[in-house]
Amino acid sequence: MLLSGDEIRRRLNGDLVIDPFDADRINPNSYDLSLHHELLVYEEVVLDAATPNRYRRLEIPDEGLTLQPGQLYLGRTVEYTETRGLVPMIQGRSSFGRLGLFINPGGALGDVGYCGTWTLEMHCVQPVRIYPNMRVCQIYYLQIEGECNHGYSDKYQNSRDIQPSLIFREFDCDQRDEQLELNFEELLHGVR
């Protein structure tokens, strides 16, 4: 069963948390989440699922940033969410799909008990301009049937930053490897 917007509002600070919360973002059966002002882009020519991949951060200025086709962009929501006994899911807004900007095109199924901000996978079919804090996706909640004895794994739990893929942890590789953030400005100018 899908929660209505009124039910989402009723369960706030009980079964679910949305922080910050704005009542104007409630929809008939979802809540609009907004885009944070940073993105990550991978720096590898070939992304390898079995090893950490290098990435760098991009700032989305107030005047916007034009995304380019053929590039995967990772963003995150401004909002931090928590769920208890519900299945959270996010989906890009159809208005952006109509601009050729695809946000989590396969949908993002969260696990019962997920807490954190949401990492967003974005790509476009032609150049498209985005802005910080724009309403970019919707979160909706499903009730779960039956016993759920598993808690959410800690791979991405309690995230407050953009999370590059950590699938390499599922391979038999050196777990000391970490994703390497490329910080060209810091290397060149000693600033961060």
PDB file of C-alpha atoms in Angstrom:
ATOM      1  CA  MET A   1       0.000   0.000   0.000  1.00  0.00           C
ATOM      2  CA  LEU A   2       1.296   3.451  -0.971  1.00  0.00           C
ATOM      3  CA  LEU A   3       1.086   6.225   1.627  1.00  0.00           C
ATOM      4  CA  SER A   4      -0.911   9.304   0.677  1.00  0.00           C
ATOM      5  CA  GLY A   5       0.522  12.787   1.128  1.00  0.00           C
ATOM      6  CA  ASP A   6      -1.744  13.295   4.138  1.00  0.00           C
ATOM      7  CA  GLU A   7      -0.473  10.027   5.650  1.00  0.00           C
ATOM      8  CA  ILE A   8       3.142  11.082   5.055  1.00  0.00           C
ATOM      9  CA  ARG A   9       2.420  14.306   6.956  1.00  0.00           C
ATOM     10  CA  ARG A  10       0.677  12.376   9.767  1.00  0.00           C
ATOM     11  CA  ARG A  11       3.613   9.981  10.230  1.00  0.00           C
ATOM     12  CA  LEU A  12       6.314  12.680  10.314  1.00  0.00           C
ATOM     13  CA  ASN A  13       8.598  12.346  13.335  1.00  0.00           C
ATOM     14  CA  GLY A  14       7.112   8.910  13.965  1.00  0.00           C
ATOM     15  CA  ASP A  15       7.582   6.265  11.263  1.00  0.00           C
ATOM     16  CA  LEU A  16       9.436   8.715   9.047  1.00  0.00           C
ATOM     17  CA  VAL A  17      11.606  11.821   9.157  1.00  0.00           C
ATOM     18  CA  ILE A  18      12.194  14.380   6.401  1.00  0.00           C
ATOM     19  CA  ASP A  19      14.630  17.108   7.418  1.00  0.00           C
ATOM     20  CA  PRO A  20      14.235  19.876   6.439  1.00  0.00           C
ATOM     21  CA  PHE A  21      10.494  19.536   5.848  1.00  0.00           C
ATOM     22  CA  ASP A  22       8.336  21.985   3.874  1.00  0.00           C
ATOM     23  CA  ALA A  23       4.575  21.361   3.802  1.00  0.00           C
ATOM     24  CA  ASP A  24       4.389  22.926   0.312  1.00  0.00           C
ATOM     25  CA  ARG A  25       6.335  19.948  -1.079  1.00  0.00           C
ATOM     26  CA  ILE A  26       3.692  17.355  -0.175  1.00  0.00           C
ATOM     27  CA  ASN A  27       2.062  15.775  -3.244  1.00  0.00           C
ATOM     28  CA  PRO A  28      -1.004  13.487  -3.355  1.00  0.00           C
ATOM     29  CA  ASN A  29       1.194  10.418  -2.698  1.00  0.00           C
ATOM     30  CA  SER A  30       4.813  11.650  -2.416  1.00  0.00           C
ATOM     31  CA  TYR A  31       7.085  14.445  -1.213  1.00  0.00           C
ATOM     32  CA  ASP A  32       9.448  16.511  -3.407  1.00  0.00           C
ATOM     33  CA  LEU A  33      13.154  16.340  -2.510  1.00  0.00           C
ATOM     34  CA  SER A  34      15.693  18.925  -3.674  1.00  0.00           C
ATOM     35  CA  LEU A  35      19.175  18.800  -5.198  1.00  0.00           C
ATOM     36  CA  HIS A  36      22.210  19.706  -3.078  1.00  0.00           C
ATOM     37  CA  HIS A  37      24.761  22.163  -4.530  1.00  0.00           C
ATOM     38  CA  GLU A  38      27.513  19.591  -5.268  1.00  0.00           C
ATOM     39  CA  LEU A  39      27.981  16.781  -7.789  1.00  0.00           C
ATOM     40  CA  LEU A  40      30.555  14.005  -8.206  1.00  0.00           C
ATOM     41  CA  VAL A  41      31.913  12.854 -11.566  1.00  0.00           C
ATOM     42  CA  TYR A  42      34.133   9.829 -12.066  1.00  0.00           C
ATOM     43  CA  GLU A  43      37.586  10.404 -13.525  1.00  0.00           C
ATOM     44  CA  GLU A  44      38.187   6.917 -14.917  1.00  0.00           C
ATOM     45  CA  VAL A  45      37.915   6.100 -18.623  1.00  0.00           C
ATOM     46  CA  VAL A  46      36.563   2.661 -17.700  1.00  0.00           C
ATOM     47  CA  LEU A  47      34.680   2.253 -14.425  1.00  0.00           C
ATOM     48  CA  ASP A  48      35.674  -1.002 -12.701  1.00  0.00           C
ATOM     49  CA  ALA A  49      33.094  -2.589 -10.402  1.00  0.00           C
ATOM     50  CA  ALA A  50      35.805  -4.541  -8.536  1.00  0.00           C
ATOM     51  CA  THR A  51      37.940  -1.550  -7.521  1.00  0.00           C
ATOM     52  CA  PRO A  52      37.396   1.959  -6.150  1.00  0.00           C
ATOM     53  CA  ASN A  53      37.122   4.580  -8.903  1.00  0.00           C
ATOM     54  CA  ARG A  54      38.560   8.103  -8.738  1.00  0.00           C
ATOM     55  CA  TYR A  55      36.150  11.026  -8.743  1.00  0.00           C
ATOM     56  CA  ARG A  56      36.064  14.792  -8.358  1.00  0.00           C
ATOM     57  CA  ARG A  57      33.523  17.273  -7.008  1.00  0.00           C
ATOM     58  CA  LEU A  58      31.726  19.976  -8.949  1.00  0.00           C
ATOM     59  CA  GLU A  59      29.926  22.933  -7.426  1.00  0.00           C
ATOM     60  CA  ILE A  60      26.544  23.906  -8.876  1.00  0.00           C
ATOM     61  CA  PRO A  61      26.589  27.730  -8.823  1.00  0.00           C
ATOM     62  CA  ASP A  62      23.421  29.741  -8.200  1.00  0.00           C
ATOM     63  CA  GLU A  63      23.291  30.623 -11.913  1.00  0.00           C
ATOM     64  CA  GLY A  64      23.197  26.903 -12.745  1.00  0.00           C
ATOM     65  CA  LEU A  65      25.439  24.254 -14.286  1.00  0.00           C
ATOM     66  CA  THR A  66      24.967  22.681 -17.731  1.00  0.00           C
ATOM     67  CA  LEU A  67      25.152  18.893 -17.668  1.00  0.00           C
ATOM     68  CA  GLN A  68      26.591  17.198 -20.760  1.00  0.00           C
ATOM     69  CA  PRO A  69      25.477  13.966 -22.468  1.00  0.00           C
ATOM     70  CA  GLY A  70      27.730  10.948 -22.075  1.00  0.00           C
ATOM     71  CA  GLN A  71      28.650  11.798 -18.471  1.00  0.00           C
ATOM     72  CA  LEU A  72      27.295  10.239 -15.280  1.00  0.00           C
ATOM     73  CA  TYR A  73      26.719  12.778 -12.524  1.00  0.00           C
ATOM     74  CA  LEU A  74      26.173  11.800  -8.901  1.00  0.00           C
ATOM     75  CA  GLY A  75      24.292  14.256  -6.712  1.00  0.00           C
ATOM     76  CA  ARG A  76      22.439  14.053  -3.451  1.00  0.00           C
ATOM     77  CA  THR A  77      19.310  15.330  -1.837  1.00  0.00           C
ATOM     78  CA  VAL A  78      19.386  18.257   0.546  1.00  0.00           C
ATOM     79  CA  GLU A  79      16.920  16.383   2.730  1.00  0.00           C
ATOM     80  CA  TYR A  80      17.903  13.730   5.241  1.00  0.00           C
ATOM     81  CA  THR A  81      15.263  11.005   5.644  1.00  0.00           C
ATOM     82  CA  GLU A  82      14.610   8.159   8.069  1.00  0.00           C
ATOM     83  CA  THR A  83      12.088   5.337   7.850  1.00  0.00           C
ATOM     84  CA  ARG A  84      10.805   2.806  10.337  1.00  0.00           C
ATOM     85  CA  GLY A  85       8.621  -0.045   9.126  1.00  0.00           C
ATOM     86  CA  LEU A  86       8.176   1.508   5.665  1.00  0.00           C
ATOM     87  CA  VAL A  87       9.915   1.018   2.315  1.00  0.00           C
ATOM     88  CA  PRO A  88      11.146   4.371   0.947  1.00  0.00           C
ATOM     89  CA  MET A  89      11.515   4.833  -2.803  1.00  0.00           C
ATOM     90  CA  ILE A  90      12.639   7.807  -4.851  1.00  0.00           C
ATOM     91  CA  GLN A  91      12.010   8.633  -8.469  1.00  0.00           C
ATOM     92  CA  GLY A  92      13.040  11.527 -10.688  1.00  0.00           C
ATOM     93  CA  ARG A  93      10.309  14.014 -11.482  1.00  0.00           C
ATOM     94  CA  SER A  94       8.666  13.457 -14.867  1.00  0.00           C
ATOM     95  CA  SER A  95       9.161  17.155 -15.732  1.00  0.00           C
ATOM     96  CA  PHE A  96      12.932  16.520 -15.846  1.00  0.00           C
ATOM     97  CA  GLY A  97      12.491  13.333 -17.888  1.00  0.00           C
ATOM     98  CA  ARG A  98      10.676  15.504 -20.415  1.00  0.00           C
ATOM     99  CA  LEU A  99      13.819  17.646 -20.645  1.00  0.00           C
ATOM    100  CA  GLY A 100      15.932  14.546 -21.273  1.00  0.00           C
ATOM    101  CA  LEU A 101      17.417  14.547 -17.739  1.00  0.00           C
ATOM    102  CA  PHE A 102      17.127  11.120 -16.161  1.00  0.00           C
ATOM    103  CA  ILE A 103      17.420  10.870 -12.385  1.00  0.00           C
ATOM    104  CA  ASN A 104      17.695   7.376 -10.938  1.00  0.00           C
ATOM    105  CA  PRO A 105      16.184   6.014 -14.169  1.00  0.00           C
ATOM    106  CA  GLY A 106      15.665   2.545 -12.727  1.00  0.00           C
ATOM    107  CA  GLY A 107      14.138   3.967  -9.567  1.00  0.00           C
ATOM    108  CA  ALA A 108      15.746   3.815  -6.171  1.00  0.00           C
ATOM    109  CA  LEU A 109      14.382   1.252  -3.795  1.00  0.00           C
ATOM    110  CA  GLY A 110      15.458   1.967  -0.253  1.00  0.00           C
ATOM    111  CA  ASP A 111      15.457  -0.686   2.432  1.00  0.00           C
ATOM    112  CA  VAL A 112      13.282  -0.613   5.531  1.00  0.00           C
ATOM    113  CA  GLY A 113      15.193   1.393   8.098  1.00  0.00           C
ATOM    114  CA  TYR A 114      17.285   3.471   5.685  1.00  0.00           C
ATOM    115  CA  CYS A 115      18.495   6.736   7.211  1.00  0.00           C
ATOM    116  CA  GLY A 116      20.443   9.379   5.319  1.00  0.00           C
ATOM    117  CA  THR A 117      20.480  11.642   2.304  1.00  0.00           C
ATOM    118  CA  TRP A 118      19.861  10.034  -1.094  1.00  0.00           C
ATOM    119  CA  THR A 119      22.549   9.772  -3.756  1.00  0.00           C
ATOM    120  CA  LEU A 120      21.106  10.598  -7.171  1.00  0.00           C
ATOM    121  CA  GLU A 121      22.394   9.127 -10.447  1.00  0.00           C
ATOM    122  CA  MET A 122      21.838  11.622 -13.263  1.00  0.00           C
ATOM    123  CA  HIS A 123      22.501  11.655 -17.006  1.00  0.00           C
ATOM    124  CA  CYS A 124      21.038  13.589 -19.922  1.00  0.00           C
ATOM    125  CA  VAL A 125      20.434  13.071 -23.646  1.00  0.00           C
ATOM    126  CA  GLN A 126      21.296  16.674 -24.571  1.00  0.00           C
ATOM    127  CA  PRO A 127      22.826  19.529 -22.576  1.00  0.00           C
ATOM    128  CA  VAL A 128      20.516  20.616 -19.757  1.00  0.00           C
ATOM    129  CA  ARG A 129      20.982  23.304 -17.084  1.00  0.00           C
ATOM    130  CA  ILE A 130      20.377  22.450 -13.433  1.00  0.00           C
ATOM    131  CA  TYR A 131      20.302  24.580 -10.286  1.00  0.00           C
ATOM    132  CA  PRO A 132      21.016  23.986  -6.598  1.00  0.00           C
ATOM    133  CA  ASN A 133      17.973  23.388  -4.388  1.00  0.00           C
ATOM    134  CA  MET A 134      15.621  22.641  -7.301  1.00  0.00           C
ATOM    135  CA  ARG A 135      12.945  20.024  -6.617  1.00  0.00           C
ATOM    136  CA  VAL A 136      14.500  17.129  -8.498  1.00  0.00           C
ATOM    137  CA  CYS A 137      12.845  13.916  -7.308  1.00  0.00           C
ATOM    138  CA  GLN A 138      10.032  12.526  -5.199  1.00  0.00           C
ATOM    139  CA  ILE A 139      10.126  10.174  -2.246  1.00  0.00           C
ATOM    140  CA  TYR A 140       7.217   7.854  -1.630  1.00  0.00           C
ATOM    141  CA  TYR A 141       6.597   5.134   0.917  1.00  0.00           C
ATOM    142  CA  LEU A 142       5.228   1.615   0.728  1.00  0.00           C
ATOM    143  CA  GLN A 143       4.014  -0.506   3.603  1.00  0.00           C
ATOM    144  CA  ILE A 144       5.813  -3.830   3.912  1.00  0.00           C
ATOM    145  CA  GLU A 145       3.897  -7.096   4.322  1.00  0.00           C
ATOM    146  CA  GLY A 146       5.246  -9.849   6.541  1.00  0.00           C
ATOM    147  CA  GLU A 147       8.181 -10.020   8.925  1.00  0.00           C
ATOM    148  CA  CYS A 148      11.275  -8.026   8.114  1.00  0.00           C
ATOM    149  CA  ASN A 149      14.066  -9.243  10.373  1.00  0.00           C
ATOM    150  CA  HIS A 150      16.892  -7.626   8.454  1.00  0.00           C
ATOM    151  CA  GLY A 151      18.091  -4.136   9.180  1.00  0.00           C
ATOM    152  CA  TYR A 152      19.512  -1.920   6.486  1.00  0.00           C
ATOM    153  CA  SER A 153      23.127  -2.783   5.649  1.00  0.00           C
ATOM    154  CA  ASP A 154      25.648  -0.159   6.685  1.00  0.00           C
ATOM    155  CA  LYS A 155      27.180   0.244   3.202  1.00  0.00           C
ATOM    156  CA  TYR A 156      25.388   3.579   2.636  1.00  0.00           C
ATOM    157  CA  GLN A 157      23.534   3.964   5.951  1.00  0.00           C
ATOM    158  CA  ASN A 158      23.571   7.383   7.692  1.00  0.00           C
ATOM    159  CA  SER A 159      25.087   9.075   4.667  1.00  0.00           C
ATOM    160  CA  ARG A 160      25.215  12.852   4.627  1.00  0.00           C
ATOM    161  CA  ASP A 161      27.284  13.116   1.439  1.00  0.00           C
ATOM    162  CA  ILE A 162      27.214  11.894  -2.149  1.00  0.00           C
ATOM    163  CA  GLN A 163      28.144   8.209  -2.166  1.00  0.00           C
ATOM    164  CA  PRO A 164      30.072   6.820  -5.138  1.00  0.00           C
ATOM    165  CA  SER A 165      29.568   3.132  -5.807  1.00  0.00           C
ATOM    166  CA  LEU A 166      30.913   0.866  -3.081  1.00  0.00           C
ATOM    167  CA  ILE A 167      30.157  -2.341  -4.976  1.00  0.00           C
ATOM    168  CA  PHE A 168      33.886  -3.163  -4.957  1.00  0.00           C
ATOM    169  CA  ARG A 169      33.423  -4.188  -1.298  1.00  0.00           C
ATOM    170  CA  GLU A 170      31.449  -7.202  -2.532  1.00  0.00           C
ATOM    171  CA  PHE A 171      34.490  -8.542  -4.396  1.00  0.00           C
ATOM    172  CA  ASP A 172      37.436 -10.388  -2.875  1.00  0.00           C
ATOM    173  CA  CYS A 173      39.765  -7.422  -3.098  1.00  0.00           C
ATOM    174  CA  ASP A 174      41.839  -5.431  -0.669  1.00  0.00           C
ATOM    175  CA  GLN A 175      39.278  -3.750   1.580  1.00  0.00           C
ATOM    176  CA  ARG A 176      41.812  -1.045   2.486  1.00  0.00           C
ATOM    177  CA  ASP A 177      41.312   0.479  -0.965  1.00  0.00           C
ATOM    178  CA  GLU A 178      39.299   3.644  -0.729  1.00  0.00           C
ATOM    179  CA  GLN A 179      37.656   5.820  -3.333  1.00  0.00           C
ATOM    180  CA  LEU A 180      40.092   8.554  -4.254  1.00  0.00           C
ATOM    181  CA  GLU A 181      38.679  12.039  -4.471  1.00  0.00           C
ATOM    182  CA  LEU A 182      40.612  14.103  -6.971  1.00  0.00           C
ATOM    183  CA  ASN A 183      41.056  17.589  -5.625  1.00  0.00           C
ATOM    184  CA  PHE A 184      42.839  19.444  -8.388  1.00  0.00           C
ATOM    185  CA  GLU A 185      42.301  22.892  -6.853  1.00  0.00           C
ATOM    186  CA  GLU A 186      43.859  21.777  -3.578  1.00  0.00           C
ATOM    187  CA  LEU A 187      46.788  20.127  -5.352  1.00  0.00           C
ATOM    188  CA  LEU A 188      47.391  23.180  -7.555  1.00  0.00           C
ATOM    189  CA  HIS A 189      46.685  25.978  -5.132  1.00  0.00           C
ATOM    190  CA  GLY A 190      46.687  24.397  -1.680  1.00  0.00           C
ATOM    191  CA  VAL A 191      43.062  25.393  -1.004  1.00  0.00           C
ATOM    192  CA  ARG A 192      39.873  23.478  -0.198  1.00  0.00           C
TER     193      ARG A 192
END
